[in-house]
GROMACS .gro file of C-alpha atoms in nm:
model
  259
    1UNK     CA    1   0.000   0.000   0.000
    2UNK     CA    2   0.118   0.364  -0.106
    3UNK     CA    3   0.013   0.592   0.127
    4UNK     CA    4   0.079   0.998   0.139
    5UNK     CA    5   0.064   1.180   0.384
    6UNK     CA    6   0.042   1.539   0.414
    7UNK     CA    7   0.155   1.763   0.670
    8UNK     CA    8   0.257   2.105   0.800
    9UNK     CA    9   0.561   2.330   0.937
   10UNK     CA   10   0.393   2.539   1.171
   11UNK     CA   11   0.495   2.800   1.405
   12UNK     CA   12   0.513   2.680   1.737
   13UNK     CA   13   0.158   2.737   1.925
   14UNK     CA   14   0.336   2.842   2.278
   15UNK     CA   15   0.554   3.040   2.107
   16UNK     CA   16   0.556   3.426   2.059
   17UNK     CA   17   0.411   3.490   1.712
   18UNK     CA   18   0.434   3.793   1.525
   19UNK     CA   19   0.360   3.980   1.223
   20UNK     CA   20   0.601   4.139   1.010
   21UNK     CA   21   0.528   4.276   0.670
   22UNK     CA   22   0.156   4.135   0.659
   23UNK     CA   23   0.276   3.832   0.745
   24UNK     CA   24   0.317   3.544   0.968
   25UNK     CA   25   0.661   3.545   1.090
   26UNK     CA   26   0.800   3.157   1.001
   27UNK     CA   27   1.103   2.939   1.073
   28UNK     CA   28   1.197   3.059   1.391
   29UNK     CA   29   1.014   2.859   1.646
   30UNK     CA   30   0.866   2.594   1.416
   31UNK     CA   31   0.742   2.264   1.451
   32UNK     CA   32   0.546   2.012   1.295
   33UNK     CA   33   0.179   2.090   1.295
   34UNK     CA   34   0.040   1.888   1.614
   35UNK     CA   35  -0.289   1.789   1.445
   36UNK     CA   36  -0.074   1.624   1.156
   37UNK     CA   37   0.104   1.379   1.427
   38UNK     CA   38  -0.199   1.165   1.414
   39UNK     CA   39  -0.212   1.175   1.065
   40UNK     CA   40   0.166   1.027   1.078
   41UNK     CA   41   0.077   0.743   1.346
   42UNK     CA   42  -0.230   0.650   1.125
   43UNK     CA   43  -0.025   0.638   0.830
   44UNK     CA   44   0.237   0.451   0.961
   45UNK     CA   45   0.050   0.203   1.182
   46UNK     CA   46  -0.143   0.102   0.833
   47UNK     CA   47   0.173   0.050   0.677
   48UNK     CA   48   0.292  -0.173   0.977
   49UNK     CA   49   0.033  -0.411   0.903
   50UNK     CA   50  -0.108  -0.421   0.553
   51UNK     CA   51   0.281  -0.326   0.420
   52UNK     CA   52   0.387  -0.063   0.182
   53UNK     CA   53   0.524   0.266   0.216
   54UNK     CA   54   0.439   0.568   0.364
   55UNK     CA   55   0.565   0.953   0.183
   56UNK     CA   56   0.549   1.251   0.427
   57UNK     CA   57   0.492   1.549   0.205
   58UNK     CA   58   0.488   1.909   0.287
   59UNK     CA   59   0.444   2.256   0.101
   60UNK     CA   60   0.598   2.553   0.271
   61UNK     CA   61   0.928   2.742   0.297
   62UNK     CA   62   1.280   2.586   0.270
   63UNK     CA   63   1.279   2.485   0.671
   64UNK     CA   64   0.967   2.285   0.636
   65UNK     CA   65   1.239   2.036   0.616
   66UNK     CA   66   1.206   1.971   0.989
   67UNK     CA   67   0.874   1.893   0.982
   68UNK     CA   68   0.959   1.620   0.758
   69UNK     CA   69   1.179   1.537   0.890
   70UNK     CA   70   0.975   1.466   1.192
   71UNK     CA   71   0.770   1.245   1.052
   72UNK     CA   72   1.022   1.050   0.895
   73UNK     CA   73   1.141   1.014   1.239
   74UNK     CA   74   0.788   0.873   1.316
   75UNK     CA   75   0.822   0.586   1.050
   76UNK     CA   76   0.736   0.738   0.731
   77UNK     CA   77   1.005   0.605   0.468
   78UNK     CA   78   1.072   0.919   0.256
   79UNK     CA   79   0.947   1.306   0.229
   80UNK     CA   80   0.874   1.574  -0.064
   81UNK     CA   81   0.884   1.880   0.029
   82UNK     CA   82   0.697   2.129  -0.192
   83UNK     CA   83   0.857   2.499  -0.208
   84UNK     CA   84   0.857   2.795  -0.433
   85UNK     CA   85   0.843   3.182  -0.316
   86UNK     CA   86   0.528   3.163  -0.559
   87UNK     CA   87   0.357   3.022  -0.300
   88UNK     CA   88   0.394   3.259  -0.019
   89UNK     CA   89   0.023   3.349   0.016
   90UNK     CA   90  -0.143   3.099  -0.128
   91UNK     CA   91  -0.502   3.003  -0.010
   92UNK     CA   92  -0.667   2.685   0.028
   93UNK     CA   93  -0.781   2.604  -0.344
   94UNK     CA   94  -0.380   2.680  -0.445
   95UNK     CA   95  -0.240   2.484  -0.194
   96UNK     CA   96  -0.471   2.207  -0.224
   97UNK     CA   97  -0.422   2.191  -0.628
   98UNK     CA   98  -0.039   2.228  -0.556
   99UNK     CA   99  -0.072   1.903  -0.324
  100UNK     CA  100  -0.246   1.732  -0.575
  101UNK     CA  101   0.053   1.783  -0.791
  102UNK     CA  102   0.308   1.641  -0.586
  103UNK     CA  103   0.051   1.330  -0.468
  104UNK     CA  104   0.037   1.291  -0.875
  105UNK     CA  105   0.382   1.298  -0.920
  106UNK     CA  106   0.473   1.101  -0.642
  107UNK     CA  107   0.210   0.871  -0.822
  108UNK     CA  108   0.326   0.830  -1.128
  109UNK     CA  109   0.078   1.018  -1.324
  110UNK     CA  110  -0.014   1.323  -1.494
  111UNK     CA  111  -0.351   1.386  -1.291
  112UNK     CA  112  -0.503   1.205  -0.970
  113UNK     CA  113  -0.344   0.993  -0.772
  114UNK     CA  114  -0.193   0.727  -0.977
  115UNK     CA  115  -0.047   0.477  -0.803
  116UNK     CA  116  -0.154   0.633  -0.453
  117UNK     CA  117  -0.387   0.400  -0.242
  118UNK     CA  118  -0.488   0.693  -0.005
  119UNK     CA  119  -0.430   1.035   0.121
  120UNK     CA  120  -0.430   1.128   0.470
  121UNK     CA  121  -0.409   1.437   0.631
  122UNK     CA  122  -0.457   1.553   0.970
  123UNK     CA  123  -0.828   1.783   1.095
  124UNK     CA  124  -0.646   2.131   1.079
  125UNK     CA  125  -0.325   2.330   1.034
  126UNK     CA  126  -0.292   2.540   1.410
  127UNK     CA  127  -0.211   2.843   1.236
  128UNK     CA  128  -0.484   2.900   0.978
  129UNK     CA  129  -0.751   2.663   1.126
  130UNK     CA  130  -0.932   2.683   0.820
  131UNK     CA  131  -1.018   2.279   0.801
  132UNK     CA  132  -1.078   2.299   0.454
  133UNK     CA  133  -0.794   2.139   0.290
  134UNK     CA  134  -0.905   1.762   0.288
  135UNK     CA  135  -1.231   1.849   0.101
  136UNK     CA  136  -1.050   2.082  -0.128
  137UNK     CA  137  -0.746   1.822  -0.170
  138UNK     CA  138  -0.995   1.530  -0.216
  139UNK     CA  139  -1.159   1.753  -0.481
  140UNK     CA  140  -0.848   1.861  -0.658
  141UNK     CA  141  -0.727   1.484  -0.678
  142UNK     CA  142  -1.120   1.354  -0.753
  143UNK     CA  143  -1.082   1.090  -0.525
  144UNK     CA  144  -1.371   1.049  -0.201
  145UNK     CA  145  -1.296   1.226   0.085
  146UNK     CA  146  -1.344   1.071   0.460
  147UNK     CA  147  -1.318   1.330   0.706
  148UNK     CA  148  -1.313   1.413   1.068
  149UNK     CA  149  -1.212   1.004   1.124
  150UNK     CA  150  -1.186   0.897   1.509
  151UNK     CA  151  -1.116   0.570   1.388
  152UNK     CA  152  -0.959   0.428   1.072
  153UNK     CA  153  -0.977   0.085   0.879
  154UNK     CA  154  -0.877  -0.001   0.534
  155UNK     CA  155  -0.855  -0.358   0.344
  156UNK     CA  156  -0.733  -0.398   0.035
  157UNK     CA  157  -1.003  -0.146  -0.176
  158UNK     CA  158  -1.225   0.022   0.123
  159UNK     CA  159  -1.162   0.238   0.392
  160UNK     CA  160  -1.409   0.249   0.651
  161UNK     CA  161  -1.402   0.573   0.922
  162UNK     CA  162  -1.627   0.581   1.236
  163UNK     CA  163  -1.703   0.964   1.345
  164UNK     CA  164  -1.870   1.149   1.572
  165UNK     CA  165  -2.105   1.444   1.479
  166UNK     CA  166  -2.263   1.553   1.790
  167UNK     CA  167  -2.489   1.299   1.926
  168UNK     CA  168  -2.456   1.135   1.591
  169UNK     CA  169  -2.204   0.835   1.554
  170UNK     CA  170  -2.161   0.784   1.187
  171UNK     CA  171  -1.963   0.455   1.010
  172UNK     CA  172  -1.841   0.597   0.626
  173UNK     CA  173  -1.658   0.425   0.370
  174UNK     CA  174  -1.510   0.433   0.064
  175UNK     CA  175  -1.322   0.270  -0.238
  176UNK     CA  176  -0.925   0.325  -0.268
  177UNK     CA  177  -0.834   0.561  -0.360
  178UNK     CA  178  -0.906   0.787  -0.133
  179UNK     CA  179  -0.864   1.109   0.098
  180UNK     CA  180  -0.876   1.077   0.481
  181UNK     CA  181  -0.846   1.351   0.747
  182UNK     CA  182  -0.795   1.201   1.090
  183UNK     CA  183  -0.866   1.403   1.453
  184UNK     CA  184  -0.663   1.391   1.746
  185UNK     CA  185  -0.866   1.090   1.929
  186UNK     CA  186  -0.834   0.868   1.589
  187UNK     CA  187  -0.492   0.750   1.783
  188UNK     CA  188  -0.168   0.806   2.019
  189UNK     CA  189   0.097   0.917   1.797
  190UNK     CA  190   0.434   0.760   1.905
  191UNK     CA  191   0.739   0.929   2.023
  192UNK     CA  192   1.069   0.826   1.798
  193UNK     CA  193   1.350   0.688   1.969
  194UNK     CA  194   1.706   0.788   1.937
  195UNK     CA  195   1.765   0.481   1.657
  196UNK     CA  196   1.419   0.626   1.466
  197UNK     CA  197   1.560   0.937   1.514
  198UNK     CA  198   1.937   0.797   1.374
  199UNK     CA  199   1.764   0.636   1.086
  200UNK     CA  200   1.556   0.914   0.960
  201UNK     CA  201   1.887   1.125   0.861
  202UNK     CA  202   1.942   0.824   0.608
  203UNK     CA  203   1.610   0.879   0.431
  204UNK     CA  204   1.581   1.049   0.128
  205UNK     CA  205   1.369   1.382   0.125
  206UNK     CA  206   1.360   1.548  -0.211
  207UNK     CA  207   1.271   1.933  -0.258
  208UNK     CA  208   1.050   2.023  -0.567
  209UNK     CA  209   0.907   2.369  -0.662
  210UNK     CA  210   0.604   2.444  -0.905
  211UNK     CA  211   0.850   2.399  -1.237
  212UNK     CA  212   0.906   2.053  -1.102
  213UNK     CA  213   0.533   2.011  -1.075
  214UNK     CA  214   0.463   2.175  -1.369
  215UNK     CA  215   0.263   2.424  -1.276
  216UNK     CA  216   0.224   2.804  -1.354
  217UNK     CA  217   0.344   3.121  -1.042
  218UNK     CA  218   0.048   3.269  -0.994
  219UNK     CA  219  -0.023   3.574  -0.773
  220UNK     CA  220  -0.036   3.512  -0.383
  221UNK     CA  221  -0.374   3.497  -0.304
  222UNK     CA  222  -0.403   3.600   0.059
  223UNK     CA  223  -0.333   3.955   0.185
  224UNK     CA  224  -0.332   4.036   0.516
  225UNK     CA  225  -0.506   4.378   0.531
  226UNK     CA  226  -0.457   4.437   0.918
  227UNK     CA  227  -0.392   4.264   1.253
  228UNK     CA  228  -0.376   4.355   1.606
  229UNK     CA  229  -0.188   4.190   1.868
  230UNK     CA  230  -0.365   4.053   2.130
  231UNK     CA  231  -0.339   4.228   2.431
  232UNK     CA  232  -0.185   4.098   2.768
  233UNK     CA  233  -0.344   3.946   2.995
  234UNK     CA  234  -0.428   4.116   3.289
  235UNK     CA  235  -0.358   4.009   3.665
  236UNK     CA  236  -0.741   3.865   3.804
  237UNK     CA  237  -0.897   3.980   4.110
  238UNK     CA  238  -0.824   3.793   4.421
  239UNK     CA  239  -1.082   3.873   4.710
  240UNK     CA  240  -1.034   3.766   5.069
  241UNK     CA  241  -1.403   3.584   5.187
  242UNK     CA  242  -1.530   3.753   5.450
  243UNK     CA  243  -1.838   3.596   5.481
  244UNK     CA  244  -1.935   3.817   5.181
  245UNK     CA  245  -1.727   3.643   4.861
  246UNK     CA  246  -2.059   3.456   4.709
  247UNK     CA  247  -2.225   3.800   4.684
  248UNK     CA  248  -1.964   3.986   4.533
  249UNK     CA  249  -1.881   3.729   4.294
  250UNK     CA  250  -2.249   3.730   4.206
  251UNK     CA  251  -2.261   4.080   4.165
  252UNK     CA  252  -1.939   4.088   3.934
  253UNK     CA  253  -2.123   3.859   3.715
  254UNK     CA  254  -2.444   4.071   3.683
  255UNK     CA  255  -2.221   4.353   3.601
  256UNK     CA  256  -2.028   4.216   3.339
  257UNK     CA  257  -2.376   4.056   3.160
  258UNK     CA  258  -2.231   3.698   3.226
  259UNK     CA  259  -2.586   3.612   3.351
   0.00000   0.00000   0.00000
């Protein structure tokens, strides 16, 4: 089985992020996208027992290495890295048709996903949030798209998700190939050891860019038009109970419309 899966460099969520020049400052305090672990695990853990080979790939700026890097540390067997100044910018519809590219390529084929059983990606990137790449990716490649997956099974042709929407607990599947986007409770991802780690310097990574992929620069197509930096938080208010604490909390409550 040839499994891709897609992930992302992103700047570190505890970190101290900042804006410079309309945009998000990256490659300072980077990691690989948390939400995209689970996609690695799932990946991998497929591999382990149906056999095949799993491809980490990545579109972003030159240190989006790392993040590959990562995952090859996880178990994946090789990583693509996808990066072209073109691309600084680009929105979910660019991204996901550059994607589709490199999953072609790395298939074999001029469109779609060639030799490419499935496609998994993880429920969000933590610095857009957007959630909309594994429909638009799915799209882009025409290939079904399971999303949202707690759990994940695949045979030979089918892969069968179980998710959760609200109340609702829903069983989906789907022929090979196909597109899968995996939450955080779909598994436990798996910390690499100092021989994975060893290992994953030996794997090959290969860096493309939109000539490679054969497609056109186009304009960026997100502008950040303003942004404000959050303000810091202020010290609470710590009151010594006198007897009176449950009424003055209650009051602060009515005064601030939180009731």
């Amino acid at each position: 089985m040839k499994i891709v899966v897609c992930i992302k460099h992103v700047p570190d969520v505890q970190s101290e992020r900042r804006m410079e020049e309309g945009r998000l400052v990256r490659g300072e305090e980077d990691v690989l996208n948390e939400l995209d672990e689970n996609a690695v695990e799932a990946a991998v853990a497929l591999v382990e027992d149906l056999g095949g080979e799993v491809i980490a790939l990545c579109m972003g700026p030159e240190d989006a290495e790392d993040g590959v890097r990562r995952a090859l540390q996880m178990g994946a067997d090789s990583g693509v890295v996808v990066s072209d100044d073109a691309l600084v910018g680009a929105d979910v519809p660019t991204t996901a048709r550059t994607l589709a590219a490199a999953v072609s390529k790395i298939g074999g084929a001029e469109a779609g996903p060639g030799d490419v059983d499935l496609v998994i990606t993880g429920m969000a990137s933590l610095d857009a949030m957007t959630s909309m790449l594994p429909g638009a990716l799915a799209a882009a490649l025409h290939v079904p798209a399971l999303t949202l997956a707690g759990s994940l099974e695949v045979s030979a042709d089918e892969a069968t998700i179980t998710r959760s929407a609200g109340t609702v607990r829903e069983v989906l599947s789907a022929p090979l190939p196909a597109l899968v986007s995996v939450t955080d409770q779909a598994n436990e991802p798996r910390y690499p050891n100092f021989a994975a780690m060893r290992a994953a310097r030996k794997k090959p990574l290969d860096v493309w860019d939109l000539d490679d992929l054969g497609l056109p620069a186009g304009e960026p197509s997100i502008a950040v038009i303003d942004f404000t930096e959050r303000p810091a938080r202020e010290a609470g208010i710590i009151r010594t109970d006198a007897g009176e604490a449950g009424r003055d909390l209650a009051a602060w409550l009515v005064d601030h419309e939180l009731v």
